[in-house]
PDB file of N, CA and C in Angstrom:
ATOM      1  N   UNK A   1     -97.826  73.490 -43.258  1.00  0.00           N
ATOM      2  CA  UNK A   1     -97.743  72.509 -42.206  1.00  0.00           C
ATOM      3  C   UNK A   1     -97.596  73.225 -40.878  1.00  0.00           C
ATOM      4  N   UNK A   2     -98.266  72.692 -39.876  1.00  0.00           N
ATOM      5  CA  UNK A   2     -98.171  73.250 -38.523  1.00  0.00           C
ATOM      6  C   UNK A   2     -97.415  72.276 -37.636  1.00  0.00           C
ATOM      7  N   UNK A   3     -96.572  72.837 -36.785  1.00  0.00           N
ATOM      8  CA  UNK A   3     -95.852  72.012 -35.817  1.00  0.00           C
ATOM      9  C   UNK A   3     -95.918  72.671 -34.457  1.00  0.00           C
ATOM     10  N   UNK A   4     -95.619  71.893 -33.435  1.00  0.00           N
ATOM     11  CA  UNK A   4     -95.463  72.437 -32.097  1.00  0.00           C
ATOM     12  C   UNK A   4     -93.992  72.781 -31.940  1.00  0.00           C
ATOM     13  N   UNK A   5     -93.709  74.063 -31.762  1.00  0.00           N
ATOM     14  CA  UNK A   5     -92.334  74.545 -31.674  1.00  0.00           C
ATOM     15  C   UNK A   5     -92.072  74.992 -30.240  1.00  0.00           C
ATOM     16  N   UNK A   6     -91.029  74.419 -29.640  1.00  0.00           N
ATOM     17  CA  UNK A   6     -90.662  74.747 -28.269  1.00  0.00           C
ATOM     18  C   UNK A   6     -89.356  75.523 -28.310  1.00  0.00           C
ATOM     19  N   UNK A   7     -89.296  76.596 -27.540  1.00  0.00           N
ATOM     20  CA  UNK A   7     -88.110  77.441 -27.552  1.00  0.00           C
ATOM     21  C   UNK A   7     -87.586  77.617 -26.128  1.00  0.00           C
ATOM     22  N   UNK A   8     -86.275  77.507 -25.992  1.00  0.00           N
ATOM     23  CA  UNK A   8     -85.628  77.701 -24.696  1.00  0.00           C
ATOM     24  C   UNK A   8     -84.743  78.941 -24.748  1.00  0.00           C
ATOM     25  N   UNK A   9     -84.430  79.466 -23.551  1.00  0.00           N
ATOM     26  CA  UNK A   9     -83.483  80.575 -23.424  1.00  0.00           C
ATOM     27  C   UNK A   9     -83.854  81.765 -24.284  1.00  0.00           C
ATOM     28  N   UNK A  10     -82.842  82.276 -24.967  1.00  0.00           N
ATOM     29  CA  UNK A  10     -83.051  83.482 -25.770  1.00  0.00           C
ATOM     30  C   UNK A  10     -84.019  83.247 -26.926  1.00  0.00           C
ATOM     31  N   UNK A  11     -84.116  82.008 -27.406  1.00  0.00           N
ATOM     32  CA  UNK A  11     -85.070  81.760 -28.498  1.00  0.00           C
ATOM     33  C   UNK A  11     -86.507  81.960 -28.015  1.00  0.00           C
ATOM     34  N   UNK A  12     -86.750  81.671 -26.753  1.00  0.00           N
ATOM     35  CA  UNK A  12     -88.075  81.925 -26.174  1.00  0.00           C
ATOM     36  C   UNK A  12     -88.370  83.426 -26.199  1.00  0.00           C
ATOM     37  N   UNK A  13     -87.377  84.225 -25.851  1.00  0.00           N
ATOM     38  CA  UNK A  13     -87.560  85.680 -25.864  1.00  0.00           C
ATOM     39  C   UNK A  13     -87.807  86.186 -27.282  1.00  0.00           C
ATOM     40  N   UNK A  14     -87.087  85.629 -28.241  1.00  0.00           N
ATOM     41  CA  UNK A  14     -87.232  86.086 -29.629  1.00  0.00           C
ATOM     42  C   UNK A  14     -88.616  85.725 -30.184  1.00  0.00           C
ATOM     43  N   UNK A  15     -89.084  84.510 -29.911  1.00  0.00           N
ATOM     44  CA  UNK A  15     -90.397  84.081 -30.409  1.00  0.00           C
ATOM     45  C   UNK A  15     -91.549  84.636 -29.572  1.00  0.00           C
ATOM     46  N   UNK A  16     -91.250  85.034 -28.345  1.00  0.00           N
ATOM     47  CA  UNK A  16     -92.267  85.624 -27.491  1.00  0.00           C
ATOM     48  C   UNK A  16     -93.054  84.623 -26.669  1.00  0.00           C
ATOM     49  N   UNK A  17     -92.668  83.362 -26.698  1.00  0.00           N
ATOM     50  CA  UNK A  17     -93.351  82.332 -25.919  1.00  0.00           C
ATOM     51  C   UNK A  17     -92.482  81.078 -25.884  1.00  0.00           C
ATOM     52  N   UNK A  18     -92.688  80.250 -24.894  1.00  0.00           N
ATOM     53  CA  UNK A  18     -91.938  78.997 -24.788  1.00  0.00           C
ATOM     54  C   UNK A  18     -92.441  77.974 -25.802  1.00  0.00           C
ATOM     55  N   UNK A  19     -93.741  77.944 -26.046  1.00  0.00           N
ATOM     56  CA  UNK A  19     -94.309  77.024 -27.026  1.00  0.00           C
ATOM     57  C   UNK A  19     -95.207  77.801 -27.973  1.00  0.00           C
ATOM     58  N   UNK A  20     -95.041  77.539 -29.241  1.00  0.00           N
ATOM     59  CA  UNK A  20     -95.895  78.182 -30.242  1.00  0.00           C
ATOM     60  C   UNK A  20     -96.280  77.148 -31.287  1.00  0.00           C
ATOM     61  N   UNK A  21     -97.445  77.334 -31.829  1.00  0.00           N
ATOM     62  CA  UNK A  21     -97.841  76.539 -32.984  1.00  0.00           C
ATOM     63  C   UNK A  21     -97.355  77.314 -34.193  1.00  0.00           C
ATOM     64  N   UNK A  22     -96.491  76.708 -34.973  1.00  0.00           N
ATOM     65  CA  UNK A  22     -95.828  77.423 -36.059  1.00  0.00           C
ATOM     66  C   UNK A  22     -96.140  76.750 -37.393  1.00  0.00           C
ATOM     67  N   UNK A  23     -96.396  77.548 -38.393  1.00  0.00           N
ATOM     68  CA  UNK A  23     -96.655  76.983 -39.722  1.00  0.00           C
ATOM     69  C   UNK A  23     -95.814  77.713 -40.757  1.00  0.00           C
ATOM     70  N   UNK A  24     -95.407  76.986 -41.784  1.00  0.00           N
ATOM     71  CA  UNK A  24     -94.664  77.549 -42.896  1.00  0.00           C
ATOM     72  C   UNK A  24     -94.916  76.686 -44.123  1.00  0.00           C
ATOM     73  N   UNK A  25     -94.536  77.224 -45.300  1.00  0.00           N
ATOM     74  CA  UNK A  25     -94.830  76.535 -46.548  1.00  0.00           C
ATOM     75  C   UNK A  25     -93.590  76.109 -47.309  1.00  0.00           C
ATOM     76  N   UNK A  26     -92.423  76.361 -46.785  1.00  0.00           N
ATOM     77  CA  UNK A  26     -91.193  75.992 -47.481  1.00  0.00           C
ATOM     78  C   UNK A  26     -90.904  74.513 -47.341  1.00  0.00           C
ATOM     79  N   UNK A  27     -89.644  74.170 -47.559  1.00  0.00           N
ATOM     80  CA  UNK A  27     -89.209  72.785 -47.430  1.00  0.00           C
ATOM     81  C   UNK A  27     -89.540  72.266 -46.038  1.00  0.00           C
ATOM     82  N   UNK A  28     -90.036  71.053 -45.985  1.00  0.00           N
ATOM     83  CA  UNK A  28     -90.472  70.469 -44.709  1.00  0.00           C
ATOM     84  C   UNK A  28     -89.298  69.762 -44.017  1.00  0.00           C
ATOM     85  N   UNK A  29     -88.219  70.507 -43.873  1.00  0.00           N
ATOM     86  CA  UNK A  29     -87.017  70.008 -43.220  1.00  0.00           C
ATOM     87  C   UNK A  29     -86.587  71.003 -42.150  1.00  0.00           C
ATOM     88  N   UNK A  30     -85.646  70.585 -41.330  1.00  0.00           N
ATOM     89  CA  UNK A  30     -85.110  71.501 -40.316  1.00  0.00           C
ATOM     90  C   UNK A  30     -84.518  72.731 -41.002  1.00  0.00           C
ATOM     91  N   UNK A  31     -83.776  72.520 -42.097  1.00  0.00           N
ATOM     92  CA  UNK A  31     -83.201  73.652 -42.824  1.00  0.00           C
ATOM     93  C   UNK A  31     -84.270  74.604 -43.353  1.00  0.00           C
ATOM     94  N   UNK A  32     -85.368  74.053 -43.867  1.00  0.00           N
ATOM     95  CA  UNK A  32     -86.467  74.879 -44.357  1.00  0.00           C
ATOM     96  C   UNK A  32     -87.138  75.662 -43.240  1.00  0.00           C
ATOM     97  N   UNK A  33     -87.302  75.000 -42.109  1.00  0.00           N
ATOM     98  CA  UNK A  33     -87.888  75.679 -40.952  1.00  0.00           C
ATOM     99  C   UNK A  33     -86.979  76.813 -40.492  1.00  0.00           C
ATOM    100  N   UNK A  34     -85.671  76.544 -40.375  1.00  0.00           N
ATOM    101  CA  UNK A  34     -84.748  77.584 -39.918  1.00  0.00           C
ATOM    102  C   UNK A  34     -84.697  78.754 -40.889  1.00  0.00           C
ATOM    103  N   UNK A  35     -84.782  78.462 -42.179  1.00  0.00           N
ATOM    104  CA  UNK A  35     -84.796  79.549 -43.174  1.00  0.00           C
ATOM    105  C   UNK A  35     -86.024  80.428 -42.980  1.00  0.00           C
ATOM    106  N   UNK A  36     -87.186  79.797 -42.804  1.00  0.00           N
ATOM    107  CA  UNK A  36     -88.423  80.551 -42.613  1.00  0.00           C
ATOM    108  C   UNK A  36     -88.390  81.337 -41.300  1.00  0.00           C
ATOM    109  N   UNK A  37     -87.925  80.676 -40.240  1.00  0.00           N
ATOM    110  CA  UNK A  37     -87.828  81.365 -38.946  1.00  0.00           C
ATOM    111  C   UNK A  37     -86.888  82.567 -39.038  1.00  0.00           C
ATOM    112  N   UNK A  38     -85.777  82.389 -39.776  1.00  0.00           N
ATOM    113  CA  UNK A  38     -84.810  83.470 -39.917  1.00  0.00           C
ATOM    114  C   UNK A  38     -85.386  84.685 -40.633  1.00  0.00           C
ATOM    115  N   UNK A  39     -86.328  84.428 -41.566  1.00  0.00           N
ATOM    116  CA  UNK A  39     -86.967  85.532 -42.271  1.00  0.00           C
ATOM    117  C   UNK A  39     -87.967  86.260 -41.368  1.00  0.00           C
ATOM    118  N   UNK A  40     -88.652  85.503 -40.507  1.00  0.00           N
ATOM    119  CA  UNK A  40     -89.644  86.113 -39.626  1.00  0.00           C
ATOM    120  C   UNK A  40     -89.029  86.657 -38.333  1.00  0.00           C
ATOM    121  N   UNK A  41     -87.950  86.043 -37.896  1.00  0.00           N
ATOM    122  CA  UNK A  41     -87.269  86.443 -36.660  1.00  0.00           C
ATOM    123  C   UNK A  41     -85.771  86.565 -36.960  1.00  0.00           C
ATOM    124  N   UNK A  42     -85.344  87.667 -37.574  1.00  0.00           N
ATOM    125  CA  UNK A  42     -83.937  87.816 -37.982  1.00  0.00           C
ATOM    126  C   UNK A  42     -82.937  87.642 -36.838  1.00  0.00           C
ATOM    127  N   UNK A  43     -83.338  87.873 -35.604  1.00  0.00           N
ATOM    128  CA  UNK A  43     -82.418  87.705 -34.471  1.00  0.00           C
ATOM    129  C   UNK A  43     -81.967  86.247 -34.338  1.00  0.00           C
ATOM    130  N   UNK A  44     -82.755  85.305 -34.807  1.00  0.00           N
ATOM    131  CA  UNK A  44     -82.361  83.900 -34.735  1.00  0.00           C
ATOM    132  C   UNK A  44     -81.139  83.611 -35.605  1.00  0.00           C
ATOM    133  N   UNK A  45     -80.995  84.355 -36.691  1.00  0.00           N
ATOM    134  CA  UNK A  45     -79.877  84.133 -37.610  1.00  0.00           C
ATOM    135  C   UNK A  45     -78.547  84.428 -36.912  1.00  0.00           C
ATOM    136  N   UNK A  46     -78.573  85.344 -35.949  1.00  0.00           N
ATOM    137  CA  UNK A  46     -77.354  85.715 -35.226  1.00  0.00           C
ATOM    138  C   UNK A  46     -76.893  84.644 -34.251  1.00  0.00           C
ATOM    139  N   UNK A  47     -77.730  83.668 -33.953  1.00  0.00           N
ATOM    140  CA  UNK A  47     -77.367  82.607 -33.010  1.00  0.00           C
ATOM    141  C   UNK A  47     -76.592  81.535 -33.774  1.00  0.00           C
ATOM    142  N   UNK A  48     -75.296  81.686 -33.835  1.00  0.00           N
ATOM    143  CA  UNK A  48     -74.474  80.824 -34.691  1.00  0.00           C
ATOM    144  C   UNK A  48     -74.469  79.362 -34.261  1.00  0.00           C
ATOM    145  N   UNK A  49     -74.658  79.083 -33.002  1.00  0.00           N
ATOM    146  CA  UNK A  49     -74.616  77.680 -32.568  1.00  0.00           C
ATOM    147  C   UNK A  49     -75.997  77.176 -32.145  1.00  0.00           C
ATOM    148  N   UNK A  50     -77.037  77.710 -32.756  1.00  0.00           N
ATOM    149  CA  UNK A  50     -78.393  77.257 -32.477  1.00  0.00           C
ATOM    150  C   UNK A  50     -78.553  75.802 -32.923  1.00  0.00           C
ATOM    151  N   UNK A  51     -79.055  74.963 -32.045  1.00  0.00           N
ATOM    152  CA  UNK A  51     -79.299  73.552 -32.366  1.00  0.00           C
ATOM    153  C   UNK A  51     -80.805  73.309 -32.430  1.00  0.00           C
ATOM    154  N   UNK A  52     -81.178  72.274 -33.140  1.00  0.00           N
ATOM    155  CA  UNK A  52     -82.583  71.896 -33.265  1.00  0.00           C
ATOM    156  C   UNK A  52     -82.720  70.425 -32.900  1.00  0.00           C
ATOM    157  N   UNK A  53     -83.739  70.113 -32.134  1.00  0.00           N
ATOM    158  CA  UNK A  53     -84.059  68.717 -31.831  1.00  0.00           C
ATOM    159  C   UNK A  53     -85.462  68.428 -32.354  1.00  0.00           C
ATOM    160  N   UNK A  54     -85.598  67.262 -32.951  1.00  0.00           N
ATOM    161  CA  UNK A  54     -86.905  66.799 -33.428  1.00  0.00           C
ATOM    162  C   UNK A  54     -87.225  65.526 -32.667  1.00  0.00           C
ATOM    163  N   UNK A  55     -88.304  65.557 -31.939  1.00  0.00           N
ATOM    164  CA  UNK A  55     -88.731  64.414 -31.123  1.00  0.00           C
ATOM    165  C   UNK A  55     -87.606  63.926 -30.198  1.00  0.00           C
ATOM    166  N   UNK A  56     -87.009  64.873 -29.508  1.00  0.00           N
ATOM    167  CA  UNK A  56     -85.981  64.620 -28.486  1.00  0.00           C
ATOM    168  C   UNK A  56     -84.638  64.146 -29.021  1.00  0.00           C
ATOM    169  N   UNK A  57     -84.378  64.319 -30.308  1.00  0.00           N
ATOM    170  CA  UNK A  57     -83.072  63.962 -30.864  1.00  0.00           C
ATOM    171  C   UNK A  57     -82.544  65.141 -31.683  1.00  0.00           C
ATOM    172  N   UNK A  58     -81.247  65.432 -31.493  1.00  0.00           N
ATOM    173  CA  UNK A  58     -80.656  66.486 -32.304  1.00  0.00           C
ATOM    174  C   UNK A  58     -80.824  66.146 -33.776  1.00  0.00           C
ATOM    175  N   UNK A  59     -81.080  67.194 -34.569  1.00  0.00           N
ATOM    176  CA  UNK A  59     -81.338  66.982 -35.991  1.00  0.00           C
ATOM    177  C   UNK A  59     -80.526  67.961 -36.825  1.00  0.00           C
ATOM    178  N   UNK A  60     -80.039  67.489 -37.986  1.00  0.00           N
ATOM    179  CA  UNK A  60     -79.348  68.406 -38.894  1.00  0.00           C
ATOM    180  C   UNK A  60     -80.367  68.994 -39.874  1.00  0.00           C
ATOM    181  N   UNK A  61     -79.879  69.860 -40.754  1.00  0.00           N
ATOM    182  CA  UNK A  61     -80.782  70.590 -41.645  1.00  0.00           C
ATOM    183  C   UNK A  61     -81.538  69.708 -42.625  1.00  0.00           C
ATOM    184  N   UNK A  62     -81.093  68.479 -42.834  1.00  0.00           N
ATOM    185  CA  UNK A  62     -81.758  67.611 -43.803  1.00  0.00           C
ATOM    186  C   UNK A  62     -82.901  66.793 -43.180  1.00  0.00           C
ATOM    187  N   UNK A  63     -83.020  66.834 -41.865  1.00  0.00           N
ATOM    188  CA  UNK A  63     -84.055  66.041 -41.177  1.00  0.00           C
ATOM    189  C   UNK A  63     -85.446  66.514 -41.612  1.00  0.00           C
ATOM    190  N   UNK A  64     -86.261  65.592 -42.071  1.00  0.00           N
ATOM    191  CA  UNK A  64     -87.629  65.932 -42.455  1.00  0.00           C
ATOM    192  C   UNK A  64     -88.497  66.104 -41.212  1.00  0.00           C
ATOM    193  N   UNK A  65     -89.453  66.994 -41.311  1.00  0.00           N
ATOM    194  CA  UNK A  65     -90.364  67.295 -40.212  1.00  0.00           C
ATOM    195  C   UNK A  65     -91.784  66.983 -40.651  1.00  0.00           C
ATOM    196  N   UNK A  66     -92.541  66.340 -39.770  1.00  0.00           N
ATOM    197  CA  UNK A  66     -93.955  66.094 -40.045  1.00  0.00           C
ATOM    198  C   UNK A  66     -94.797  66.841 -39.018  1.00  0.00           C
ATOM    199  N   UNK A  67     -96.096  66.913 -39.258  1.00  0.00           N
ATOM    200  CA  UNK A  67     -96.964  67.704 -38.389  1.00  0.00           C
ATOM    201  C   UNK A  67     -97.025  67.194 -36.963  1.00  0.00           C
ATOM    202  N   UNK A  68     -96.747  65.952 -36.756  1.00  0.00           N
ATOM    203  CA  UNK A  68     -96.845  65.413 -35.408  1.00  0.00           C
ATOM    204  C   UNK A  68     -95.543  65.549 -34.619  1.00  0.00           C
ATOM    205  N   UNK A  69     -94.518  66.072 -35.255  1.00  0.00           N
ATOM    206  CA  UNK A  69     -93.224  66.206 -34.586  1.00  0.00           C
ATOM    207  C   UNK A  69     -93.219  67.372 -33.607  1.00  0.00           C
ATOM    208  N   UNK A  70     -92.446  67.198 -32.542  1.00  0.00           N
ATOM    209  CA  UNK A  70     -92.161  68.311 -31.640  1.00  0.00           C
ATOM    210  C   UNK A  70     -90.762  68.787 -31.978  1.00  0.00           C
ATOM    211  N   UNK A  71     -90.651  70.064 -32.293  1.00  0.00           N
ATOM    212  CA  UNK A  71     -89.367  70.644 -32.675  1.00  0.00           C
ATOM    213  C   UNK A  71     -88.950  71.620 -31.584  1.00  0.00           C
ATOM    214  N   UNK A  72     -87.703  71.476 -31.127  1.00  0.00           N
ATOM    215  CA  UNK A  72     -87.190  72.297 -30.034  1.00  0.00           C
ATOM    216  C   UNK A  72     -86.011  73.110 -30.537  1.00  0.00           C
ATOM    217  N   UNK A  73     -86.026  74.396 -30.229  1.00  0.00           N
ATOM    218  CA  UNK A  73     -84.897  75.274 -30.538  1.00  0.00           C
ATOM    219  C   UNK A  73     -84.023  75.352 -29.301  1.00  0.00           C
ATOM    220  N   UNK A  74     -82.746  74.999 -29.457  1.00  0.00           N
ATOM    221  CA  UNK A  74     -81.813  74.966 -28.333  1.00  0.00           C
ATOM    222  C   UNK A  74     -80.728  75.998 -28.599  1.00  0.00           C
ATOM    223  N   UNK A  75     -80.759  77.106 -27.875  1.00  0.00           N
ATOM    224  CA  UNK A  75     -79.784  78.170 -28.108  1.00  0.00           C
ATOM    225  C   UNK A  75     -78.422  77.824 -27.515  1.00  0.00           C
ATOM    226  N   UNK A  76     -77.403  78.597 -27.886  1.00  0.00           N
ATOM    227  CA  UNK A  76     -76.087  78.392 -27.283  1.00  0.00           C
ATOM    228  C   UNK A  76     -76.155  78.605 -25.777  1.00  0.00           C
ATOM    229  N   UNK A  77     -75.349  77.830 -25.065  1.00  0.00           N
ATOM    230  CA  UNK A  77     -75.321  77.935 -23.598  1.00  0.00           C
ATOM    231  C   UNK A  77     -73.957  78.459 -23.204  1.00  0.00           C
ATOM    232  N   UNK A  78     -73.956  79.362 -22.243  1.00  0.00           N
ATOM    233  CA  UNK A  78     -72.685  79.875 -21.735  1.00  0.00           C
ATOM    234  C   UNK A  78     -72.724  79.865 -20.220  1.00  0.00           C
ATOM    235  N   UNK A  79     -71.602  80.080 -19.644  1.00  0.00           N
ATOM    236  CA  UNK A  79     -71.535  80.111 -18.182  1.00  0.00           C
ATOM    237  C   UNK A  79     -70.561  79.069 -17.677  1.00  0.00           C
ATOM    238  N   UNK A  80     -70.436  78.995 -16.407  1.00  0.00           N
ATOM    239  CA  UNK A  80     -69.444  78.067 -15.867  1.00  0.00           C
ATOM    240  C   UNK A  80     -69.985  77.121 -14.879  1.00  0.00           C
TER     241      UNK A  80
END
């Protein structure tokens, strides 16, 4: 399955682009996507508070993903 994956902040640096067309064959859930991303981009695993949004709503690991969904990686934010 292919999705449009949007990355902000450090996740953009790790993936090498703000938007990428991403495909994987594992479970078609947020958890499955994160597992696959973690194998291809191990630096993502170190982001302990990484959040994911599917179609503009925060999603947990059980959220199913379809090809028409926009998935956004939201890294931890710091600063004052």
